[in-house]
Amino acid sequence: MRLFSLSISDLSSKYPLLANLRRSPLHVFRRNPSPMDGAEASLRTALTEKQTAVDAKADTVRDLKARGVAGAELDSAVEELKALKLEATEIGHRLQSAISSNDGGGDGAVSREAFRQAAVNTLERRLFYIPSFKIYRGVAGLYDYGPPGCAVKSNVLAFWRQHFVLEENMLEVDCPCVTPEVVLKASGHVDKFTDLMVKDEKTGTCYRADHLLKDFCKEKLEKDLSLTAEKAAELKHVLAILDDLSSEQLGAKLKEYGINAPDTKNPLSDPYPFNLMFQTSIGPSGLSPGYMRPETAQGIFVNFKDLYYYNGNKLPFAAAQIGQAFRNEISPRQGLLRVREFTLAEIEHFVDPDDKSHPKYKEVADLEFLMFPREEQMTGKPAKKICLSEAVSKGTVNNQTLGYFIGRVYLFLTRLGIDKERLRFRQHLPNEMAHYAADCWDAEIECSYGWIECVGIADRSAYDLRAHTEKSGVPLVAHEKFSEPREVEKLIIAPVKKELGLAFKGSQKMVVEALEAMSETEAMEIKGALESKGEVEFNVCTLGKAVKITKNMVSISKEKKKEHQRVFTPSVIEPSFGIGRIIYCLFEHSFYMRPSKGGDEQLNVFSFPPLVAPIKCTVFPLVQNQQYEEVAKSISKGLTAAGISHKIDITGTSIGKRYARTDELGVPLAITVDSITSVTIRERDSKDQIRVSIDEVASVVKEVTDGQSTWADVQWRYPAHSATASGESSHQNEI
Amino acid sequence: MRLFSLSISDLSSKYPLLANLRRSPLHVFRRNPSPMDGAEASLRTALTEKQTAVDAKADTVRDLKARGVAGAELDSAVEELKALKLEATEIGHRLQSAISSNDGGGDGAVSREAFRQAAVNTLERRLFYIPSFKIYRGVAGLYDYGPPGCAVKSNVLAFWRQHFVLEENMLEVDCPCVTPEVVLKASGHVDKFTDLMVKDEKTGTCYRADHLLKDFCKEKLEKDLSLTAEKAAELKHVLAILDDLSSEQLGAKLKEYGINAPDTKNPLSDPYPFNLMFQTSIGPSGLSPGYMRPETAQGIFVNFKDLYYYNGNKLPFAAAQIGQAFRNEISPRQGLLRVREFTLAEIEHFVDPDDKSHPKYKEVADLEFLMFPREEQMTGKPAKKICLSEAVSKGTVNNQTLGYFIGRVYLFLTRLGIDKERLRFRQHLPNEMAHYAADCWDAEIECSYGWIECVGIADRSAYDLRAHTEKSGVPLVAHEKFSEPREVEKLIIAPVKKELGLAFKGSQKMVVEALEAMSETEAMEIKGALESKGEVEFNVCTLGKAVKITKNMVSISKEKKKEHQRVFTPSVIEPSFGIGRIIYCLFEHSFYMRPSKGGDEQLNVFSFPPLVAPIKCTVFPLVQNQQYEEVAKSISKGLTAAGISHKIDITGTSIGKRYARTDELGVPLAITVDSITSVTIRERDSKDQIRVSIDEVASVVKEVTDGQSTWADVQWRYPAHSATASGESSHQNEI
């Protein structure tokens, strides 16, 4: 999969090689920055002018003083200077707020930051996740899921398996993380899976080159009000094209701006590529290099032949894998969003390239949700609600199967509890996609860090299977037997390697590949030109230039043949899920604060749907006595029998505090034992309570947490219970 | 966990350091070999004598010929020689079969081998598991689970989570595989997690030193009939003590027997330790070494403080983790049983060392199963059925909590489908255990490779938490608040480091540690001796010798103090599950062959219980027609709604072939659509069929596969269907 790192391995891309383009979740803002706001630009100009006026007036004052002039003339000049300075300050303030609002920053940024802090504090305090190896001061980019986080993760994965693997009859596999070099050489990761790095020339500390440039530009834009409008525009442009910069260009910019190591101010080395795979050695000899897989997809591709056979030699079929993947980030940031080890869930759906229809497409065709097609992005328009069937029929989405998966991903994410309004499907721009990709859409979720790429859904055509076919020599192909032999006209392109070798030396291979990759139309055009003129200009994208091809270098013809079957490399459509990112966004979308009953404190709540809630329900005896505890235990038995994860809390803490603790873990329902015949059930978000007899309680909880009924359904059937007796309180921080 | 690798990190063991002792699943046979059978020994002696007689007679014949003697004298000598040779051959045959039967070999070994071949062929052909990266010729010790294997694995893990985590309210965590060096330094893995290796001195090929010695001894014993009884006994002894040999001893034996590199016959290097962890580097600097974790337990230990807090600062509690672990084996063998990457499921149950009772102990106390206590192993007796409560009350099993987990593991394994008769709990011998361990039992499952250690259940006392407390400086301790202050007498051992440093130089640290580790009794003895004689011999196990301690080197006293709370390091009881090993044994225990209907072929069946079966049921329209297919689809919808994993097979293949294919995947039930109102349900092992109306079919399947009813229960409620119409057939190999 290419999640967060498209276009590794596109050696022969028709587009510029953008090795790191997709590695930043914020790239959308960067790639399509709002053009500098008119107000900001004119304020910058006004400020520059005003500052010039201030300087001129200050010169005048100094001049007057030097000449010994005093009295009214000097006083008036000083007053004018003061007035100009005040005006400049005032323009400065207006500029500052214009910058903040353009940035989506300002008050919004402050409150987003505060919201994130509150959520993250709760998440870490309640052990949803914590930095790994904390007692040894941790390792950047490695996190543990504690008990509630681990339960949420396991619920998300169980639902993923249900929603995709079981409902679609996918072939799930489970491959090792340790991967020999040859596999990742074939996939392109060994050569191309890199980030550009610079080193502090004295201390050796490493930095991501693009991060330093980005931080410099952002800080300048935000804090340096003396920046001219032109300079500001230039920095904004740099931010926009940051991901497209070559190693040399990036190095030149760092030099031009005089950027040094942030910690020491020492000079920096030139940028150079750092491979993001964790390297190791397989076996004791030290002669078999291996890597920790950077994605799970390759395990599926190398097994294609066996899986196709397992599926009765029939297409289409999908294989799936859930597992750990590893990326040795240079400097991980943003908590769970950019980590060195993470869980991926990937699907490789293999189809006949000539038929990308999907039998279940109509089940999702009527869905309507936020989409952000290429067109809208390039013309500066916002994402908009589109009906999936319209997007597919108009060709905005390349084909039915791709559309089907976009719809299924939408259903998956919203059922988990992702807010529909903060979820969009963004199409890759032409220069973001590998040359072989037919189309590519990311499910992006908005959180306090911006729009985060959480699922990538790409039609990767036949690229991966071809790469492994070539490297391994094992044909990873499908067969379609014809009911009777067919006469077909086949295009034969036969490069004459000897002639090409003489003409192009080291570049021969690239020319040969480009010739062989021609479409029928292209080939026939070239053939015509060669026949009429004897030579032709031919564009070789991997060389980045056109070369002159003469008649003796290639023979192009069409032959008629009888064929009994069609042999072809299937296309693959790949939905790839970053599970940790989805979970983090889910945490943010579920988190809110509400005042305690006394109003003196803000209480934290996670409004997880029952499907993902770490525990479905808690059982609280209202006061500590043996009778109530017996009842609580018998209810617990009933819940266990019904397969409902729950917890009994028999501490003497006030019921209000116990509710508050449980809300903070996102537990949907709480059963309070306040009699020996019936109990109350409280719903987390409404805080409403109903009274239910002890015999029925397990089945009511099951109904709601299994999703057969809503809370509103059961609330209607049972008497309401007034909450006054059991004051909602606070003190979450105590535990 | 110490599964397959006990006593790494027991730097100060009171027993010899047996770093690799537990790494071979066959160690039990090796450690307790049947003493050489009397028959074998006397046959070896008889053969040696007979061979001497043959040689003498041959000399006589040669002598007669040389002297020109012919006629009757020569003829009779030749006849005698022939007779002697025949006798020698006959003794040879008897010896051969005696060796085989002692070995558990002979016909048994042949049939075990054939059984394994049949099972493994089926497993690989149906993609239960396959060698990873096959198209690149694979990597030893790495396997993929294909679709049915992956489903079995995910069922086993789901049941593990249900049986342990949910039913016991354990705190599940999920930590990264990439681990910084400091953590594994503290645990002892960096220094001690090694196997002894030798290198081909010319080609550099690496071998496990103990494997070469073992192979040599076994081959000699099996094939060299001229071996004297003494020599044979020696080789058997070597096999028995193989795991206890030091690097030097192992090297000496290899030299003594003239063992060379098996492939090239080149000389070998001396044995040297090879660390079994996959090493890597975290971050770009190359200055932060890391390893892929060799077990998941350390992730729990380093989080003890947070988890204890999460549990309300109360003991006991258990934490659990399921995840990948990695061991860079020198030369992996035995398929899924010895691999370089595997899934572990580990539990760390933290208890007060003064109270190892368990509240739910009585729920398992009455279980009775095969146990193999130390006593039985050392006196050459077999494993025997013991009631758990008896083993605990007699002290055979050290404490209730350990006993509770042994019982729970027994229930877990047998519910998965492991044969009770081929499951035993074997206690570690004193020299197998680390010095700190209180007691240790392995759940061993018998398969074609012998008795395989699949779960280790150890009381590791406070070792792990202490090691991390020391290294990190963060106290990993528990507190017990007293209701009122208590007066306690405390032992104070204060080594005088200056004096000890002068006396012992580099060994000072070991002496200090040994002094501080003294029990109260030991300390008071030493104190007495120092006071009366001024010096004392003191055994320092980490130095492997006794040293002389004088009065000025240590002060030992007892002080009275008032204490408000007790601060202590909890003990940990650790059940650790090798999931891949359990699954492989489950495959073997479930596999059998039965003749096809025609009797012309053997058909393969996996008799998985529904709990672990990869698919619960298949749906077959008897013949290809639209009506039946519609019925099949509507049944499929009902099954999906009931959450039952299933597959429709609408190929035109004969019903018998389809049954055979499905038996080979271990699918418990098959629904055959042979009318539009009712269908038949066939049970895999009995091949019995019942007729059930279409409306009821999903609920009947659910009842049986959920385990609410047995097949016998439902068979009694519905009419039987004769199988004659739908002949059981064969042809599994076609797919």
XYZ file of N, CA and C in Angstrom, chain A residues 125-127 130-137 139-140 142-148 150 153-154 161-162 166-167 169 171-180 182-183 186 197 199 204 206 274 278-285 292 299 301-303 306-307 309-310 312-314 324 326 328-330 340-341 343 467-468 471-472 474 476 615 640 645-647 651 665 733-735, chain B residues 125-127 130-137 139-140 142-148 150 153-154 161-162 166-167 169 171-180 182-183 186 197 199 204 206 274 278-285 292 299 301-303 306-307 309-310 312-314 324 326 328-330 340-341 343 467-468 471-472 474 476 615 640 645-647 651 665 733-735:
540
model
N -3.953 9.876 30.727
C -4.209 9.597 32.144
C -5.003 8.309 32.328
N -5.957 8.058 31.415
C -6.760 6.841 31.525
C -6.148 5.678 30.757
N -4.919 5.839 30.321
C -4.148 4.773 29.647
C -4.774 4.289 28.338
N -0.124 5.475 25.841
C 0.952 6.120 26.587
C 2.254 5.945 25.814
N 3.190 6.865 25.995
C 4.480 6.674 25.329
C 5.115 5.363 25.811
N 5.645 4.596 24.882
C 6.251 3.310 25.235
C 7.528 3.506 26.051
N 7.829 2.548 26.899
C 9.093 2.498 27.642
C 9.316 3.779 28.450
N 8.216 4.275 29.025
C 8.226 5.539 29.747
C 9.258 5.559 30.870
N 9.393 4.427 31.602
C 10.333 4.448 32.737
C 11.775 4.604 32.255
N 12.008 4.358 30.981
C 13.338 4.611 30.413
C 13.327 5.866 29.558
N 12.419 6.758 29.842
C 12.252 8.039 29.156
C 11.778 7.903 27.709
N 10.735 6.374 23.724
C 11.361 6.437 22.409
C 10.367 7.194 21.530
N 10.826 8.249 20.857
C 9.916 9.034 20.030
C 9.226 8.150 18.994
N 6.965 5.805 19.407
C 6.482 4.486 19.819
C 5.484 4.662 20.966
N 4.318 4.062 20.818
C 3.265 4.181 21.816
C 2.711 2.809 22.189
N 2.286 2.692 23.456
C 1.554 1.502 23.903
C 0.073 1.846 23.963
N -0.767 0.894 23.634
C -2.177 1.018 23.971
C -2.376 0.379 25.341
N -2.899 1.161 26.285
C -3.237 0.593 27.581
C -4.595 -0.092 27.501
N -5.136 -0.570 28.646
C -6.344 -1.405 28.583
C -7.521 -0.827 27.781
N -7.976 0.416 28.023
C -9.135 0.847 27.239
C -8.789 1.063 25.765
N -6.527 -0.539 24.054
C -6.362 -1.861 23.471
C -7.734 -2.466 23.147
N -9.098 -0.673 20.105
C -8.408 -1.161 18.913
C -8.923 -2.541 18.519
N -9.100 -3.390 19.498
C -9.527 -4.741 19.146
C -10.974 -4.723 18.641
N -12.843 -6.677 10.292
C -12.880 -8.060 9.798
C -14.315 -8.446 9.402
N -15.271 -8.038 10.226
C -16.679 -8.336 9.941
C -17.125 -7.603 8.665
N -15.369 -10.746 6.230
C -16.458 -11.725 6.245
C -17.560 -11.347 5.256
N -17.986 -10.089 5.284
C -19.092 -9.729 4.392
C -18.709 -9.822 2.921
N -16.302 -11.994 1.809
C -15.608 -13.247 1.543
C -14.168 -13.071 1.081
N -10.025 -13.260 1.250
C -9.064 -14.260 1.702
C -8.068 -13.570 2.624
N -8.220 -13.810 3.912
C -7.311 -13.142 4.840
C -6.023 -13.942 4.993
N -4.896 -13.258 5.000
C -3.610 -13.907 5.206
C -2.865 -13.219 6.336
N -1.806 -13.852 6.787
C -1.055 -13.343 7.934
C 0.415 -13.662 7.664
N 1.163 -12.660 7.260
C 2.547 -12.856 6.827
C 3.499 -12.228 7.843
N 4.768 -12.654 7.824
C 5.707 -12.107 8.810
C 6.059 -10.646 8.548
N 6.538 -9.979 9.582
C 7.037 -8.607 9.469
C 8.448 -8.606 8.905
N 9.248 -9.583 9.311
C 10.620 -9.681 8.801
C 10.548 -10.066 7.325
N 11.171 -9.278 6.479
C 11.035 -9.465 5.034
C 12.416 -9.422 4.392
N 12.721 -10.402 3.522
C 14.047 -10.394 2.900
C 14.162 -9.243 1.890
N 15.128 -8.963 -1.164
C 14.725 -9.110 -2.562
C 13.279 -8.656 -2.789
N 12.405 -8.929 -1.818
C 10.984 -8.566 -1.959
C 10.828 -7.049 -2.014
N 12.177 -5.513 -5.200
C 11.193 -5.597 -6.290
C 10.120 -4.520 -6.148
N 17.223 14.114 4.560
C 17.700 14.392 5.905
C 18.897 15.340 5.834
N 22.169 16.870 8.497
C 22.829 16.624 9.780
C 23.480 17.898 10.286
N 26.146 16.048 14.700
C 25.624 14.861 14.029
C 24.122 14.638 14.209
N 20.259 14.643 13.536
C 19.605 14.581 12.228
C 18.262 15.308 12.230
N 17.449 9.302 3.372
C 17.565 8.319 4.456
C 16.446 7.305 4.263
N 13.359 -0.083 8.858
C 14.241 -0.637 9.875
C 14.975 -1.812 9.249
N 16.284 -1.728 9.234
C 17.049 -2.810 8.606
C 17.501 -3.805 9.663
N 17.613 -5.054 9.262
C 18.159 -6.070 10.161
C 18.837 -7.134 9.319
N 19.200 -8.223 9.930
C 19.937 -9.266 9.240
C 19.258 -10.591 9.589
N 18.952 -11.394 8.577
C 18.245 -12.650 8.829
C 19.239 -13.792 8.922
N 19.185 -14.545 9.995
C 20.098 -15.660 10.180
C 21.435 -15.156 10.707
N 22.329 -16.090 11.020
C 23.551 -15.711 11.730
C 24.685 -15.247 10.827
N 24.566 -15.431 9.516
C 25.739 -15.213 8.671
C 26.037 -13.737 8.449
N 12.128 -4.740 8.381
C 10.802 -4.845 8.954
C 9.862 -4.214 7.932
N 3.173 -8.913 1.190
C 2.891 -10.292 1.584
C 1.758 -10.891 0.767
N 0.865 -9.700 -2.419
C 1.285 -9.779 -3.828
C 2.119 -11.033 -4.091
N 3.086 -11.317 -3.212
C 3.956 -12.468 -3.485
C 3.189 -13.796 -3.389
N 2.030 -13.777 -2.742
C 1.208 -14.981 -2.649
C 0.106 -15.037 -3.705
N -0.865 -18.532 -5.375
C -1.556 -19.484 -4.501
C -2.984 -19.022 -4.187
N -3.149 -17.742 -3.989
C -4.477 -17.234 -3.613
C -5.449 -17.342 -4.792
N -5.297 -19.576 -7.135
C -5.607 -21.006 -7.194
C -6.632 -21.358 -6.119
N -6.413 -20.844 -4.909
C -7.334 -21.108 -3.790
C -8.734 -20.635 -4.130
N -10.156 -20.869 -6.842
C -10.661 -21.610 -7.998
C -10.257 -20.982 -9.313
N -9.104 -20.306 -9.349
C -8.626 -19.627 -10.558
C -9.671 -18.672 -11.136
N -10.357 -17.980 -10.257
C -11.384 -17.036 -10.704
C -11.088 -15.630 -10.213
N 1.315 -5.454 11.769
C 2.199 -4.345 12.108
C 3.024 -3.942 10.890
N 6.261 -0.875 9.871
C 7.340 -0.169 10.556
C 7.926 0.913 9.649
N 10.991 3.893 10.070
C 11.978 4.500 10.961
C 12.019 6.009 10.722
N 10.980 6.716 11.134
C 10.864 8.150 10.910
C 12.101 8.891 11.424
N 12.483 9.941 10.713
C 13.639 10.734 11.133
C 13.314 11.485 12.417
N 6.509 5.160 14.553
C 7.515 4.293 13.936
C 7.039 2.852 13.777
N 5.959 2.521 14.454
C 5.379 1.176 14.306
C 3.873 1.329 14.427
N -0.333 -0.322 13.168
C -1.135 -1.417 12.620
C -1.800 -0.955 11.332
N 5.851 -6.116 -11.116
C 7.177 -5.933 -10.508
C 7.688 -7.254 -9.924
N 6.797 -7.996 -9.245
C 7.243 -9.265 -8.655
C 7.391 -10.358 -9.700
N 10.894 -9.659 -11.112
C 12.012 -9.939 -10.205
C 12.134 -11.433 -9.892
N 10.968 -12.094 -9.716
C 11.025 -13.498 -9.276
C 11.066 -14.476 -10.439
N 8.476 -15.685 -11.631
C 7.244 -16.478 -11.517
C 6.082 -15.629 -12.047
N 2.867 -13.918 -12.326
C 1.712 -13.677 -11.463
C 0.602 -13.145 -12.362
N -15.560 -0.847 27.160
C -16.385 -1.669 28.041
C -17.820 -1.263 27.724
N -21.989 -11.643 31.538
C -20.951 -12.527 31.001
C -21.575 -13.564 30.071
N -18.934 -7.189 27.645
C -17.801 -6.826 28.497
C -18.244 -5.737 29.455
N -17.932 -5.913 30.732
C -18.421 -4.991 31.752
C -17.470 -5.013 32.940
N -17.763 -4.153 33.919
C -16.907 -4.042 35.078
C -17.794 -3.730 36.279
N -16.366 0.069 44.944
C -15.720 1.011 45.854
C -16.797 1.872 46.499
N -14.232 6.975 30.327
C -13.772 5.816 29.549
C -14.703 5.541 28.380
N -10.368 13.246 38.170
C -8.909 13.200 38.246
C -8.383 12.330 39.372
N -9.261 12.008 40.319
C -8.777 11.167 41.415
C -8.338 9.801 40.926
N -9.031 9.262 40.005
C -8.539 8.101 39.233
C -9.049 8.253 37.824
N -1.197 -27.587 0.924
C -1.976 -27.527 -0.310
C -3.233 -26.672 -0.134
N -3.853 -26.768 1.049
C -5.059 -25.979 1.277
C -4.732 -24.615 1.908
N -3.476 -24.234 1.897
C -3.025 -22.914 2.367
C -3.325 -22.627 3.830
N 1.930 -21.707 4.596
C 2.869 -21.920 3.495
C 4.165 -21.187 3.824
N 5.297 -21.673 3.273
C 6.543 -20.946 3.497
C 6.411 -19.521 2.940
N 6.868 -18.543 3.690
C 6.770 -17.150 3.250
C 7.680 -16.889 2.051
N 7.286 -15.945 1.219
C 8.108 -15.455 0.111
C 8.551 -16.598 -0.811
N 7.611 -17.530 -1.024
C 7.879 -18.732 -1.801
C 8.409 -18.423 -3.195
N 7.842 -17.376 -3.854
C 8.293 -17.116 -5.230
C 9.750 -16.662 -5.259
N 10.280 -16.265 -4.113
C 11.712 -15.923 -4.033
C 12.478 -17.025 -3.307
N 11.929 -18.209 -3.335
C 12.526 -19.390 -2.713
C 12.534 -19.345 -1.184
N 12.309 -18.080 3.010
C 13.305 -17.804 4.043
C 13.037 -18.823 5.150
N 14.061 -19.574 5.559
C 13.852 -20.601 6.582
C 13.258 -19.983 7.840
N 10.252 -18.756 8.355
C 9.183 -17.769 8.211
C 8.024 -18.400 7.436
N 6.826 -18.309 8.000
C 5.649 -18.907 7.383
C 4.507 -17.899 7.313
N 3.680 -18.033 6.271
C 2.437 -17.272 6.163
C 1.282 -18.176 6.563
N 0.295 -17.617 7.214
C -0.975 -18.313 7.346
C -1.840 -17.901 6.157
N -2.290 -18.879 5.378
C -3.225 -18.596 4.296
C -4.631 -18.495 4.866
N -5.657 -18.348 3.989
C -7.004 -18.059 4.504
C -7.533 -19.003 5.596
N -7.498 -20.342 5.418
C -8.075 -21.135 6.513
C -7.218 -21.096 7.781
N -5.356 -18.619 8.783
C -5.547 -17.302 9.366
C -6.863 -17.270 10.156
N -6.338 -19.247 13.345
C -5.548 -18.441 14.275
C -6.410 -17.352 14.899
N -7.215 -16.701 14.086
C -7.990 -15.617 14.665
C -9.070 -16.164 15.604
N -8.752 -14.541 24.219
C -9.158 -13.258 24.799
C -10.412 -13.437 25.656
N -11.345 -14.264 25.157
C -12.577 -14.522 25.907
C -12.256 -15.270 27.208
N -11.192 -11.531 29.163
C -12.521 -11.075 29.568
C -12.999 -11.782 30.827
N -12.885 -13.104 30.861
C -13.400 -13.814 32.031
C -12.624 -13.491 33.298
N -11.046 -10.468 33.709
C -10.866 -9.016 33.825
C -9.404 -8.591 33.807
N -5.988 -6.767 32.294
C -5.700 -5.506 31.631
C -4.868 -5.809 30.391
N -5.511 -5.728 29.239
C -4.765 -6.046 28.023
C -4.028 -4.812 27.520
N -2.784 -5.007 27.102
C -2.010 -3.912 26.539
C -1.452 -4.337 25.179
N -0.950 -3.367 24.445
C -0.476 -3.604 23.086
C 0.750 -2.709 22.896
N 1.923 -3.304 22.953
C 3.175 -2.538 22.926
C 3.912 -2.813 21.617
N 4.833 -1.923 21.260
C 5.534 -2.120 19.987
C 6.510 -3.298 20.026
N 6.846 -3.786 18.838
C 7.848 -4.839 18.699
C 9.249 -4.240 18.777
N 9.426 -3.055 18.206
C 10.725 -2.393 18.244
C 10.997 -1.964 19.684
N 12.120 -2.388 20.221
C 12.403 -2.170 21.645
C 13.810 -1.614 21.802
N 13.967 -0.535 22.579
C 15.303 0.024 22.741
C 16.185 -0.902 23.578
N 18.113 -0.587 26.121
C 18.167 -0.513 27.582
C 17.181 -1.489 28.240
N 16.010 -1.661 27.619
C 14.980 -2.538 28.187
C 15.462 -3.989 28.186
N 18.262 -4.650 30.645
C 17.748 -4.890 31.997
C 17.202 -6.307 32.137
N 27.177 -21.323 18.411
C 27.256 -21.480 16.966
C 28.669 -21.872 16.575
N 31.212 -22.121 12.891
C 31.270 -21.716 11.482
C 32.159 -22.659 10.698
N 32.283 -20.185 5.805
C 31.592 -19.252 6.707
C 30.164 -19.654 7.040
N 27.068 -21.152 8.916
C 26.915 -21.284 10.361
C 26.025 -22.472 10.740
N 25.861 -16.735 19.836
C 25.212 -15.860 18.844
C 23.924 -15.360 19.456
N 16.857 -10.117 16.639
C 17.057 -9.329 15.430
C 17.440 -7.922 15.873
N 18.601 -7.468 15.455
C 19.026 -6.138 15.864
C 18.678 -5.118 14.794
N 18.420 -3.891 15.224
C 18.202 -2.809 14.268
C 18.629 -1.516 14.926
N 18.313 -0.410 14.290
C 18.750 0.886 14.782
C 17.534 1.803 14.765
N 17.282 2.502 15.870
C 16.087 3.346 15.947
C 16.473 4.782 15.614
N 15.764 5.370 14.670
C 16.058 6.740 14.268
C 17.231 6.772 13.311
N 17.528 7.956 12.786
C 18.506 8.049 11.701
C 19.955 8.138 12.155
N 20.213 8.354 13.444
C 21.572 8.670 13.851
C 22.494 7.464 13.871
N 14.116 -6.299 17.807
C 12.740 -6.758 17.706
C 12.519 -7.634 18.932
N 7.102 -5.524 27.763
C 6.194 -4.395 27.589
C 5.247 -4.247 28.769
N 5.978 -5.466 31.978
C 6.761 -5.139 33.180
C 7.073 -3.640 33.253
N 7.497 -3.061 32.131
C 7.885 -1.650 32.188
C 6.670 -0.743 32.437
N 5.465 -1.258 32.193
C 4.253 -0.484 32.458
C 3.632 -0.801 33.813
N 1.953 2.140 35.944
C 0.697 2.674 35.406
C -0.443 1.676 35.548
N -0.137 0.408 35.326
C -1.200 -0.602 35.366
C -1.704 -0.808 36.788
N -1.692 1.456 39.106
C -2.500 2.645 39.363
C -3.875 2.501 38.704
N -3.869 2.029 37.452
C -5.127 1.833 36.717
C -6.036 0.871 37.465
N -6.452 0.696 40.498
C -6.804 1.252 41.803
C -5.784 0.922 42.876
N -4.515 0.763 42.473
C -3.442 0.412 43.412
C -3.777 -0.827 44.236
N -4.379 -1.799 43.583
C -4.749 -3.040 44.282
C -4.103 -4.252 43.640
N 3.431 -10.159 18.173
C 4.516 -10.849 17.485
C 5.787 -10.817 18.337
N 10.108 -12.266 18.042
C 11.098 -12.534 16.996
C 12.328 -13.217 17.591
N 16.003 -14.765 15.978
C 16.802 -14.998 14.781
C 17.522 -16.342 14.887
N 16.743 -17.424 14.781
C 17.297 -18.770 14.932
C 18.479 -18.999 13.999
N 19.461 -19.748 14.468
C 20.630 -20.064 13.642
C 20.234 -20.956 12.477
N 11.191 -18.014 13.124
C 11.911 -16.771 13.437
C 10.981 -15.641 13.841
N 9.700 -15.802 13.591
C 8.724 -14.800 14.013
C 7.450 -15.541 14.369
N 3.592 -15.614 17.028
C 2.651 -14.894 17.868
C 2.686 -15.482 19.276
N 14.512 -6.198 38.318
C 15.528 -5.881 37.303
C 15.245 -4.513 36.681
N 13.970 -4.222 36.386
C 13.648 -2.929 35.765
C 13.686 -1.791 36.781
N 17.422 -0.933 36.917
C 17.978 -0.293 35.721
C 17.386 1.099 35.492
N 16.085 1.245 35.739
C 15.426 2.508 35.401
C 15.445 3.498 36.555
N 13.141 3.657 38.613
C 11.733 3.880 38.957
C 11.248 2.687 39.780
N 9.244 -0.147 40.952
C 8.070 -0.891 40.497
C 7.615 -1.752 41.674
N -14.246 -22.121 8.791
C -15.570 -21.758 8.282
C -16.536 -22.678 9.013
N -25.527 -15.139 7.471
C -24.813 -13.880 7.706
C -25.465 -13.112 8.854
N -19.861 -17.703 9.866
C -19.011 -17.646 8.681
C -19.274 -18.882 7.838
N -19.480 -18.685 6.543
C -19.857 -19.792 5.670
C -19.443 -19.478 4.248
N -19.655 -20.440 3.363
C -19.258 -20.276 1.972
C -20.284 -21.003 1.109
N -20.368 -24.513 -7.778
C -19.739 -25.177 -8.925
C -20.528 -26.440 -9.245
N -11.047 -28.985 4.832
C -10.857 -27.687 5.493
C -11.388 -27.715 6.923
N -7.818 -33.684 -4.330
C -6.617 -33.047 -4.858
C -6.883 -32.122 -6.030
N -8.079 -32.252 -6.609
C -8.353 -31.372 -7.747
C -8.343 -29.909 -7.333
N -8.844 -29.640 -6.183
C -8.615 -28.299 -5.557
C -8.448 -28.526 -4.079
